[in-house]
Short mmCIF file of C-alpha atoms and ligand atoms in Angstrom, two decimals:
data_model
loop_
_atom_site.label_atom_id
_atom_site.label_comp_id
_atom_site.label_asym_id
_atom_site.label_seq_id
_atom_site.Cartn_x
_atom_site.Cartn_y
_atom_site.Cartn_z
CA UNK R 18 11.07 -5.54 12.62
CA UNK R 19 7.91 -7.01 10.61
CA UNK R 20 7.69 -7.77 7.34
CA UNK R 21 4.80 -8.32 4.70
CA UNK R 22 5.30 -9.97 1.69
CA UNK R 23 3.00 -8.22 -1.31
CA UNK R 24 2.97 -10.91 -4.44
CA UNK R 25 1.29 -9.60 -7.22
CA UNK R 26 0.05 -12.30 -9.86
CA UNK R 27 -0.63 -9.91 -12.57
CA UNK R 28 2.72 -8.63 -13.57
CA UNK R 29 4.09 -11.75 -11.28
CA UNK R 30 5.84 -8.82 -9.35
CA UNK R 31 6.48 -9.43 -5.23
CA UNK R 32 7.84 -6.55 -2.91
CA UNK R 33 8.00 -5.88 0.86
CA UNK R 34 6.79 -4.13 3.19
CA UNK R 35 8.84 -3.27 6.26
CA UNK R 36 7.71 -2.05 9.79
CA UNK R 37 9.76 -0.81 12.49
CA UNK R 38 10.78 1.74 14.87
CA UNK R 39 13.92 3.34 13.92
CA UNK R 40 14.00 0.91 11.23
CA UNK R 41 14.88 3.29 8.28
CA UNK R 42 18.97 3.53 8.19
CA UNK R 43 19.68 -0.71 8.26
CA UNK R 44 16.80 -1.33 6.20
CA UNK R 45 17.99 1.28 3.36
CA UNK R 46 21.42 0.15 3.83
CA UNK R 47 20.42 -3.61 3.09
CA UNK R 48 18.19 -2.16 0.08
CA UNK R 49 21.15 -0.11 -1.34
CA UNK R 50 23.56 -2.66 -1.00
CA UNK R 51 24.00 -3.99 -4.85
CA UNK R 52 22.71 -0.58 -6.31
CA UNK R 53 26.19 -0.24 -8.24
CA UNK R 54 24.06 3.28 -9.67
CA UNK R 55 25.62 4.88 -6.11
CA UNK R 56 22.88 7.95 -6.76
CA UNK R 57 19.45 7.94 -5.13
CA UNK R 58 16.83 11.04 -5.85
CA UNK R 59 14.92 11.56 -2.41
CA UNK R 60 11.66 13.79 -3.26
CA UNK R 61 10.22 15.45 -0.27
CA UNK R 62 8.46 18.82 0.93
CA UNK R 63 9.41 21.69 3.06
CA UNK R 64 7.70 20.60 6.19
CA UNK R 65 9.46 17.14 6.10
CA UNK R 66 12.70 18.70 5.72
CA UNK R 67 12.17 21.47 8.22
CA UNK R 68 11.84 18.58 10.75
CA UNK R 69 14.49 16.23 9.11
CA UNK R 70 16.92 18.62 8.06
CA UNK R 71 19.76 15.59 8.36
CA UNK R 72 17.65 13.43 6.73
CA UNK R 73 19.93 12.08 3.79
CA UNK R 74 23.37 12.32 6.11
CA UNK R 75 22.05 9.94 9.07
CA UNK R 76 19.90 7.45 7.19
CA UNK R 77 21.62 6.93 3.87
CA UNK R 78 24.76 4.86 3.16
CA UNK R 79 27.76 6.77 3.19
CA UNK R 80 28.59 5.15 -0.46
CA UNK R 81 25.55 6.49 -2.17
CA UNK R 82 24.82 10.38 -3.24
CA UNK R 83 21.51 11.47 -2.52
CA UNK R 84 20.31 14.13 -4.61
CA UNK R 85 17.12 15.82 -3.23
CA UNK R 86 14.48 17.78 -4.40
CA UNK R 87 12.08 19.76 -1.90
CA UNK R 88 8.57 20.21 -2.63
CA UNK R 89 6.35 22.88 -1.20
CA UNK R 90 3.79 21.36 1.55
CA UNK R 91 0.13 20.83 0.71
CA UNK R 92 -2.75 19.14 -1.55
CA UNK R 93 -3.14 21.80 -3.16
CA UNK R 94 0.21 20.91 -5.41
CA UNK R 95 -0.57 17.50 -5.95
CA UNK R 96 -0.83 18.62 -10.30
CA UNK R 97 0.57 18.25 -13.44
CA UNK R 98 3.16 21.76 -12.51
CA UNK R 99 4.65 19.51 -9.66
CA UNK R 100 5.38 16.33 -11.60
CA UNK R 101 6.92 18.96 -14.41
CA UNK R 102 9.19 19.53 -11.47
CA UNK R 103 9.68 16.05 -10.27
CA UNK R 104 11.02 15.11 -14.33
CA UNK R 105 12.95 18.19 -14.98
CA UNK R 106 15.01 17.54 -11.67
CA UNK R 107 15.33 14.05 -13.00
CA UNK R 108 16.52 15.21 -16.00
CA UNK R 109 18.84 17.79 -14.61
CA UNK R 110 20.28 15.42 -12.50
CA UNK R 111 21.12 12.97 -15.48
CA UNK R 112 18.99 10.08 -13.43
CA UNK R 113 18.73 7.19 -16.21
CA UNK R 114 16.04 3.94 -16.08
CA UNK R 115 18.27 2.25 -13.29
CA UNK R 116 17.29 5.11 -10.95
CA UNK R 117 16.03 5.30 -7.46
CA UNK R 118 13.37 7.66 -6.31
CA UNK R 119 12.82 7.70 -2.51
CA UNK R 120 9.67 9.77 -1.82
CA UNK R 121 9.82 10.93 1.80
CA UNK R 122 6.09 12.35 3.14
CA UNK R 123 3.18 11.71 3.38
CA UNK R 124 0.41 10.68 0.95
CA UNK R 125 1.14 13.91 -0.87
CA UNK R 126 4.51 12.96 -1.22
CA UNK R 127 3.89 9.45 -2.09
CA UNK R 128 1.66 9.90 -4.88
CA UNK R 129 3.00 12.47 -6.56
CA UNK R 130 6.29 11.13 -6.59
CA UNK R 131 4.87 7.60 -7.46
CA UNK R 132 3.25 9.51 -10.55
CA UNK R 133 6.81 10.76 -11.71
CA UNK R 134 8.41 7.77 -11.25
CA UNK R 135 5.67 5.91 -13.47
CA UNK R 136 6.58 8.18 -16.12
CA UNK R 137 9.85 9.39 -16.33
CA UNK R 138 11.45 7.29 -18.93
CA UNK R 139 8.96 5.14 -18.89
CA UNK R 140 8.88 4.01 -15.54
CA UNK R 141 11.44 3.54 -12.88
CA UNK R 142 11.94 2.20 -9.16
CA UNK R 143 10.59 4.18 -6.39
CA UNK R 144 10.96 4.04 -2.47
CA UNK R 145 7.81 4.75 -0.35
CA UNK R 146 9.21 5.93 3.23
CA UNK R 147 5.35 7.04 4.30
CA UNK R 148 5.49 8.78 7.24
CA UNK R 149 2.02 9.95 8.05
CA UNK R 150 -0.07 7.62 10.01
CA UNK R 151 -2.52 7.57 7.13
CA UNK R 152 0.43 7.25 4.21
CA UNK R 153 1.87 3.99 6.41
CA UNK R 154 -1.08 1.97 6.38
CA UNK R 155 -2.83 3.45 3.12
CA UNK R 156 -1.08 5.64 0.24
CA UNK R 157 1.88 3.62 0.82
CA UNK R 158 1.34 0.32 -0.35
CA UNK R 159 -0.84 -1.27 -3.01
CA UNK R 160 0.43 1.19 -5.98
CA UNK R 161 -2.60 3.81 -6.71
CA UNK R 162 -0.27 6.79 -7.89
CA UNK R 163 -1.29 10.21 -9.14
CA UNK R 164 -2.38 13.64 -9.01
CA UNK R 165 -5.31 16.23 -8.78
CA UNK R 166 -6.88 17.91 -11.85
CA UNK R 167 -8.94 21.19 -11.30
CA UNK R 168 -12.33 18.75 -12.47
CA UNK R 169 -11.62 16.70 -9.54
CA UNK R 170 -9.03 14.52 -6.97
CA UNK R 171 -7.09 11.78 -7.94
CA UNK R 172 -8.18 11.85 -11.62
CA UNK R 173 -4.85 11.65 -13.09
CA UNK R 174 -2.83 8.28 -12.11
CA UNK R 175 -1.19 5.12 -12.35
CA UNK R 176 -0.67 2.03 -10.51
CA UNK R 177 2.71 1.47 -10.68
CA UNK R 178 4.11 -0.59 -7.11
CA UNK R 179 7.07 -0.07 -5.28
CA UNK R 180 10.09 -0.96 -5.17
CA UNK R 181 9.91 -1.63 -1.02
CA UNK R 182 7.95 0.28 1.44
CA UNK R 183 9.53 0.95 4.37
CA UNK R 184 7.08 2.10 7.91
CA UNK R 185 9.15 3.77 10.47
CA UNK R 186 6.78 4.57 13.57
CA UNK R 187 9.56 7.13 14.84
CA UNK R 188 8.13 9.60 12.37
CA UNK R 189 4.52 9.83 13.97
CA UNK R 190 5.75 11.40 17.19
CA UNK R 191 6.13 15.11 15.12
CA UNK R 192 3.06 14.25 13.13
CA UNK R 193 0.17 17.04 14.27
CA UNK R 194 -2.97 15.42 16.61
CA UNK R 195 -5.26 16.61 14.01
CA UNK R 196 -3.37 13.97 10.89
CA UNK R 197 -2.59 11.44 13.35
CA UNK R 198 -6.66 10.86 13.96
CA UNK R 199 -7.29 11.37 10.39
CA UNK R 200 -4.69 8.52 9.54
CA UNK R 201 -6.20 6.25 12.10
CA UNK R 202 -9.48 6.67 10.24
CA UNK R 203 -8.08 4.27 7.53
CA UNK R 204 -6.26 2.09 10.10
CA UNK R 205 -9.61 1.05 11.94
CA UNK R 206 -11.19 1.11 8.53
CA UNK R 207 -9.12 -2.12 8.34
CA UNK R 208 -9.90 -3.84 11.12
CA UNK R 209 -13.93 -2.81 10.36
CA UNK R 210 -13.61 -4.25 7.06
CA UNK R 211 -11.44 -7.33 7.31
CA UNK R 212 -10.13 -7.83 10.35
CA UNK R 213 -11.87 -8.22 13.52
CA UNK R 214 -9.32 -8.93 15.81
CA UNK R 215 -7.22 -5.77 14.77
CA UNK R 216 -11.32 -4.03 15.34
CA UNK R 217 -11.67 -5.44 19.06
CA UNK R 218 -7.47 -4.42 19.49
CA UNK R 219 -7.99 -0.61 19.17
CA UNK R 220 -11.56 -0.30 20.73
CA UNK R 221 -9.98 -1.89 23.85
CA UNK R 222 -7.58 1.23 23.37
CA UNK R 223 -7.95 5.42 23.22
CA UNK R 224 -5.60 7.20 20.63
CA UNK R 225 -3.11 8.60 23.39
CA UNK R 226 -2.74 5.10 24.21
CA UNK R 227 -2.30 3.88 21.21
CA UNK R 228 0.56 6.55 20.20
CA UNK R 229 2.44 5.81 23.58
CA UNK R 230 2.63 1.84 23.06
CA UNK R 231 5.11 1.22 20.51
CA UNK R 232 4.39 -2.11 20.33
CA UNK R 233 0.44 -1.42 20.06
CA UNK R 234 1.27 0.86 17.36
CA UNK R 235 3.66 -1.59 15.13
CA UNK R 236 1.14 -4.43 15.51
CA UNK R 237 -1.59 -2.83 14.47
CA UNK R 238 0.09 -0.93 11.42
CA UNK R 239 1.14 -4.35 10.47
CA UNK R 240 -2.08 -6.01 10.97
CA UNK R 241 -3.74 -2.78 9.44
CA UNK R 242 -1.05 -2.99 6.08
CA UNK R 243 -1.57 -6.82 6.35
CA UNK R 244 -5.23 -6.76 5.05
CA UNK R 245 -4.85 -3.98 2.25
CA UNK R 246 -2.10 -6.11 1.00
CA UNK R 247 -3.92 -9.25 0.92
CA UNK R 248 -6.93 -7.46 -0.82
CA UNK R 249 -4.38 -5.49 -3.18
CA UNK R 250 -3.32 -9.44 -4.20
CA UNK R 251 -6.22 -10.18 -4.88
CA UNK R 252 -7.59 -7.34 -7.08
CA UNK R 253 -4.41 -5.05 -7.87
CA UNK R 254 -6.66 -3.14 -10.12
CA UNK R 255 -9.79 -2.55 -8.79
CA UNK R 256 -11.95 -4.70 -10.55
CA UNK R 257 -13.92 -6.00 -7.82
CA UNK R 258 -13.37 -6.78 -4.16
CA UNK R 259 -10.14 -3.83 -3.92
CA UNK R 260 -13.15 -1.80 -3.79
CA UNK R 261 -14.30 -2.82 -0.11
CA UNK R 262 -11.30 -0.61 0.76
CA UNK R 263 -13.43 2.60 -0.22
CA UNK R 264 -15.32 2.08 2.65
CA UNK R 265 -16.95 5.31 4.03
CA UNK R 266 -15.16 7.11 1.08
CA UNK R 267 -18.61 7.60 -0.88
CA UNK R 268 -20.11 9.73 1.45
CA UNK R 269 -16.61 11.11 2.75
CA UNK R 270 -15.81 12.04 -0.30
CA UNK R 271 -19.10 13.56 -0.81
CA UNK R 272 -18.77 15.81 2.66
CA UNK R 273 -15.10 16.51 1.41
CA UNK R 274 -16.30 18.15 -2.31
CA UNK R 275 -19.46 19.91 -0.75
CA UNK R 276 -17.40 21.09 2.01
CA UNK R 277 -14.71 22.40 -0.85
CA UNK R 278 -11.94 20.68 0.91
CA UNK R 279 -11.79 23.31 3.07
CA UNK R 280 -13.55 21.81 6.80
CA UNK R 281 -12.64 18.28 7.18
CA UNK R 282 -9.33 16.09 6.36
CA UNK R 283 -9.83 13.47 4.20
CA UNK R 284 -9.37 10.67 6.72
CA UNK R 285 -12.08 12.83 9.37
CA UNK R 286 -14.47 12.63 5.92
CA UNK R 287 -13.77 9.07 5.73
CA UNK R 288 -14.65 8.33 9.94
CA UNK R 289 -17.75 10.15 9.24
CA UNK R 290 -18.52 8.54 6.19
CA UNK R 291 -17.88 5.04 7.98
CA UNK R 292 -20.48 5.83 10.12
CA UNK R 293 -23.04 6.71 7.54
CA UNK R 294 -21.70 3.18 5.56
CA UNK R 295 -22.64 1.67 8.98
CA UNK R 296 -25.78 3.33 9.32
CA UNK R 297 -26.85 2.58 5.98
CA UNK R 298 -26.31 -1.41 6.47
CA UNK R 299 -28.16 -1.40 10.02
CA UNK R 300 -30.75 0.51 7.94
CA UNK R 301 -30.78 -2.18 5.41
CA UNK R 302 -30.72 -5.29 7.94
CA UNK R 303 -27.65 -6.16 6.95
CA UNK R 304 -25.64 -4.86 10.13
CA UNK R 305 -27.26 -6.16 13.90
CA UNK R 306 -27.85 -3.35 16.12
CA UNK R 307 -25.36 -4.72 18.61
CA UNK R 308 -22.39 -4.53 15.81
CA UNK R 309 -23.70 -0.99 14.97
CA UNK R 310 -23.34 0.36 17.86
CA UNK R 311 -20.26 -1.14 18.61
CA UNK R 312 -18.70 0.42 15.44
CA UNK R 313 -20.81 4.03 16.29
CA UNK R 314 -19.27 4.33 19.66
CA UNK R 315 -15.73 4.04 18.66
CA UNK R 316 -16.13 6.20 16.05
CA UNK R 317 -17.89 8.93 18.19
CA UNK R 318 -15.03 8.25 20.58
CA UNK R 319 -12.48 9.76 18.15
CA UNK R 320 -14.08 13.26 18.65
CA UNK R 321 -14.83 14.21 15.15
CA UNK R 322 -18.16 15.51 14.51
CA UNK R 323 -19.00 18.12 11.93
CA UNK R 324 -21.76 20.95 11.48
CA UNK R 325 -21.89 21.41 7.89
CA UNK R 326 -24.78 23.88 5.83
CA UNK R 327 -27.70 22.72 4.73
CA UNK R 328 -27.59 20.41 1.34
CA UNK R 329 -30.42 19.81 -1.46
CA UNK R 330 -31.09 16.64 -2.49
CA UNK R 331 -30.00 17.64 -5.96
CA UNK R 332 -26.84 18.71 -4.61
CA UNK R 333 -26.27 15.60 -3.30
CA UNK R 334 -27.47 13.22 -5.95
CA UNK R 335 -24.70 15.38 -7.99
CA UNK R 336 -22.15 14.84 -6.30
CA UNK R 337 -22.24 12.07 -5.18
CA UNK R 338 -22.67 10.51 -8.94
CA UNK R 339 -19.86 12.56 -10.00
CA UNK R 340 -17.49 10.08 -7.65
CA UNK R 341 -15.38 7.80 -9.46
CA UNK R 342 -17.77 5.05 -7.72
CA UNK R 343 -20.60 5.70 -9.87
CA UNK R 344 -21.17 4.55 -12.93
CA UNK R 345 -23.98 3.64 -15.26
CA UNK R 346 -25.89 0.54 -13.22
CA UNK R 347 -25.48 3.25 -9.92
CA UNK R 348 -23.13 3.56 -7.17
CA UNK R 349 -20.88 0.62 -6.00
CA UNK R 350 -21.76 1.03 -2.49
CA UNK R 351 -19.52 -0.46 0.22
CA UNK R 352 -21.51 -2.06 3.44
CA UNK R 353 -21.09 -4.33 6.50
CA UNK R 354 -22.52 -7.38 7.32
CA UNK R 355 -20.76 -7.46 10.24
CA UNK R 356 -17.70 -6.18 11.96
CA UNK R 357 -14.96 -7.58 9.84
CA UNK R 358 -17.28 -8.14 6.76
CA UNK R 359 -17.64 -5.93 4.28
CA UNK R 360 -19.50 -6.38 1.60
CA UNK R 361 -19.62 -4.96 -2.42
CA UNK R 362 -23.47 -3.67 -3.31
CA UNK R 363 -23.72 -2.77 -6.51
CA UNK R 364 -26.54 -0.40 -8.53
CA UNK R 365 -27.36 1.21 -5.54
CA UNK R 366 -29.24 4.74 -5.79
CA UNK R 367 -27.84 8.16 -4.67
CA UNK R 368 -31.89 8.76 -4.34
CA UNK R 369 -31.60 6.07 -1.96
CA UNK R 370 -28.58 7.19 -0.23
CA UNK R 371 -30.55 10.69 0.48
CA UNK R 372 -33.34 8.51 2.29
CA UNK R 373 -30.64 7.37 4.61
CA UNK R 374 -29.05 10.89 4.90
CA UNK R 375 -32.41 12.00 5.72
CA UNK R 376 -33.06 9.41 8.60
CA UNK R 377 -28.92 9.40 9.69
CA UNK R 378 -29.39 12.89 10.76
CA UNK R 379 -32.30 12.47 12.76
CA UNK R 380 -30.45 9.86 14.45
CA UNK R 381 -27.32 10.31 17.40
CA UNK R 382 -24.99 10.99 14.06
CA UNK R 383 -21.28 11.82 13.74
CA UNK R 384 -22.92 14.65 10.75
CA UNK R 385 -25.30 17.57 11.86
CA UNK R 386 -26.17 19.80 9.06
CA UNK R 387 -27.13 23.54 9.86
P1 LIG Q 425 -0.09 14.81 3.50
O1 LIG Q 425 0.89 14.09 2.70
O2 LIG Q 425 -0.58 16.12 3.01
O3 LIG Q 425 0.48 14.98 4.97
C1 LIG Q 425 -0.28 15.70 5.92
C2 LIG Q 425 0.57 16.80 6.57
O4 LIG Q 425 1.49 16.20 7.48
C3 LIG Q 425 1.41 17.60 5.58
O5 LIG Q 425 1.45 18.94 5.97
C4 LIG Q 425 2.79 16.95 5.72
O6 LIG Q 425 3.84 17.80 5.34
C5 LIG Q 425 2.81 16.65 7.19
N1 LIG Q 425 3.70 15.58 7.61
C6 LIG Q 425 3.99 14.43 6.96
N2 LIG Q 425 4.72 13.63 7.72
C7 LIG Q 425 4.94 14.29 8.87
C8 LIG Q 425 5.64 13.99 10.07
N3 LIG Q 425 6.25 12.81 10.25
N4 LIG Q 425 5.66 14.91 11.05
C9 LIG Q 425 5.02 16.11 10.90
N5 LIG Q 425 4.33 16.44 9.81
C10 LIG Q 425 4.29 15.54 8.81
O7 LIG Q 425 -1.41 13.93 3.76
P2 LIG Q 425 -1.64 12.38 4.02
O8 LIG Q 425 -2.84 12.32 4.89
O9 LIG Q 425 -0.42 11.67 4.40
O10 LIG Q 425 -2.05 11.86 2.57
C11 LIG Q 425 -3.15 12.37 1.89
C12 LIG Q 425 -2.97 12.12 0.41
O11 LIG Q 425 -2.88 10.72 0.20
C13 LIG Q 425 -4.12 12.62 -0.43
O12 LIG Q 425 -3.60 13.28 -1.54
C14 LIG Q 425 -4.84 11.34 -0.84
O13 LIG Q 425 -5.49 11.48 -2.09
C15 LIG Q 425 -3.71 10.37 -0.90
N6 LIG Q 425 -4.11 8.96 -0.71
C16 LIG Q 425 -3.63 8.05 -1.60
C17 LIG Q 425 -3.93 6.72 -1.44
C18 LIG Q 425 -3.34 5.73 -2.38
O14 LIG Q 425 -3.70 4.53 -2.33
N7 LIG Q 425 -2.39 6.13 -3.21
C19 LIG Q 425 -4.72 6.29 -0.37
C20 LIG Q 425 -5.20 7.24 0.52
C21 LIG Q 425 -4.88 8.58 0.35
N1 LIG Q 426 -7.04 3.64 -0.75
C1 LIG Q 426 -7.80 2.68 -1.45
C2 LIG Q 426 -6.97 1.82 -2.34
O1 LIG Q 426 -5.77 1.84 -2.32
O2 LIG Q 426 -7.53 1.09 -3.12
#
């Protein structure tokens, strides 16, 4: 089992992060130990336990009562109905301030129950047990909570940490093809934007590869987990350099609006838009060709390449200055100067990112547009 430490200066607040196969029953067991409360609240969706149906009997202490509360599956209720659901359960169940929430999902899961747990009563501890790819080496650590509003994603939220995170690989092997590639998108996104080695570790590798070495897989979660949690150190709330961790999400999230969230996953949004981000420093000077291409080629290699209808350049310029990125001196841009170097570029134009849509299109792009 591996371990990362998360020490967070701010609030002087430390947890840890734990990754393992079949990791989940001694590392709860250590965790629940001293919790004289005896009552845990695991919040989880129909899907989950479809496929875990024994969930709370093999993996929780015998000593402690798990109540649990099963939310339906989907983005779609990530809102303010679902956390109404989330506190009245809460309250039903009499949980008081010492209370544990254990959110068992994905990044659905995770955030929503995150949310709830940042505001019932205040604020109490929650568990993330993240078991999408994506939700073990993203949503799960670093302590961005929160929900959807109807004006747009994520608008509503918190940072609240963790109490512990705890990665059990054993969950991939049930998780669909389709998530497990969109979760790697923010695994390599690691190694792009801070870590080279963990870069060079998975392009030596393809995906089937990487799902059938268990040791392949743990490293690079950890690796992967081990540079989000150094950048969340350094810049818990997103002042600054936490940013670099958006990479690719400007223009992902731009296919993912003008798209409705209907075509692409958020994480195939975010491979495409790392290629753009790519393009866009080559473009620049910023990137060598040789790097470029490096980073182009294992992207293409992931098989995710999208058709989508013909966009205006006003279309875009809205959207994409409706992201939370934007603000008054322009877009906070996220580029590379190399692989494992990303860098912050602030005030730069969505006129200017059209230029580069214009020219990325023409070129051997991940994006063709009808
Ligand atoms: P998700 O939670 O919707 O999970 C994807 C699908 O996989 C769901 O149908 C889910 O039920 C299913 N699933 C989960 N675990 C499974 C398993 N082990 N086996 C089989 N099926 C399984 O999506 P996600 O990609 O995990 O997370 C996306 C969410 O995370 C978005 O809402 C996004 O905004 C949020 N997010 C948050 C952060 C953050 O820092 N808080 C970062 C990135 C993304
Ligand atoms: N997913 C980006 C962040 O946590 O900041």
């Amino acid at each position: 089992m591996k371990t990362i430490q998360i020490d967070l200066h701010r609030t002087n607040y430390r947890y840890q992060v734990k990754i393992g196969n079949r990791i989940l029953s001694e590392v709860l067991t250590e965790l629940l130990f001293n919790y004289t409360e005896k009552r845990i609240f695991v919040i989880t969706n129909s899907t989950l336990h479809a496929l875990y149906p024994e969930f709370s009997k093999t993996v929780i202490p015998k000593d402690i009562q798990a109540e649990c509360l099963i939310l339906p599956d989907g983005e779609q209720h990530k809102n303010l109905e679902t956390v109404t659901q989330i506190i009245d359960f809460l309250v039903e169940k009499k949980a008081n301030r010492q209370s544990i929430v254990i959110a068992f999902g994905g990044g659905v899961v995770g955030d929503i129950s995150g949310f709830a747990a940042s505001a019932f009563m205040r604020g109490i501890s929650y568990v993330q047990i993240p078991t999408t790819l994506l939700s073990q080496v993203d949503s799960g650590i670093g302590g961005k909570t929160g929900i959807n509003h109807k004006a747009g994603k994520n608008l509503i939220g918190a940072f609240k940490q963790p109490y512990q995170t705890i990665i059990d690989v054993s969950f991939l092997k049930t998780l669909p093809e389709r998530e497990f590639i969109a979760g790697y998108a923010e695994l390599i996104k690691h190694g792009i934007i801070r870590d080279p080695y963990l870069f060079q570790l998975l392009n030596q590798k393809n995906l089937q590869e990487l799902k059938a070495d268990e040791d392949l897989l743990i490293d690079s979660i950890f690796r992967s987990c081990e540079v989000k949690a150094r950048v969340v150190e350094e810049d818990e709330m997103e002042a600054s350099q936490r940013a670099i961790l958006n990479f690719g999400h400007t223009f992902g999230h731009f296919l993912e609006t003008y798209t409705n969230y209907q075509q692409l996953l958020h994480g195939e949004a975010v491979i495409i838009g790392m290629d753009f981000a790519s393009w866009w420093s080559l473009q620049q000077g910023f990137l060598d060709k040789a790097d470029f291409e490096i980073i182009h080629y294992h992207l293409c290699s992931l098989g995710i390449s999208k058709t989508i209808p013909e966009v205006t350049k006003e279309t875009f310029i809205r959207i994409v200055e409706y992201d939370k990125k934007f603000s008054r001196e322009g877009i906070r841009f996220v580029g590379l100067t190399g692989i494992g170097q990303a860098r912050i570029f602030d005030g730069v134009t969505a006129d200017s990112l059209w230029d580069n849509l214009l020219t990325y299109i023409q070129s051997d792009a991940l994006l063709k547009i009808d």
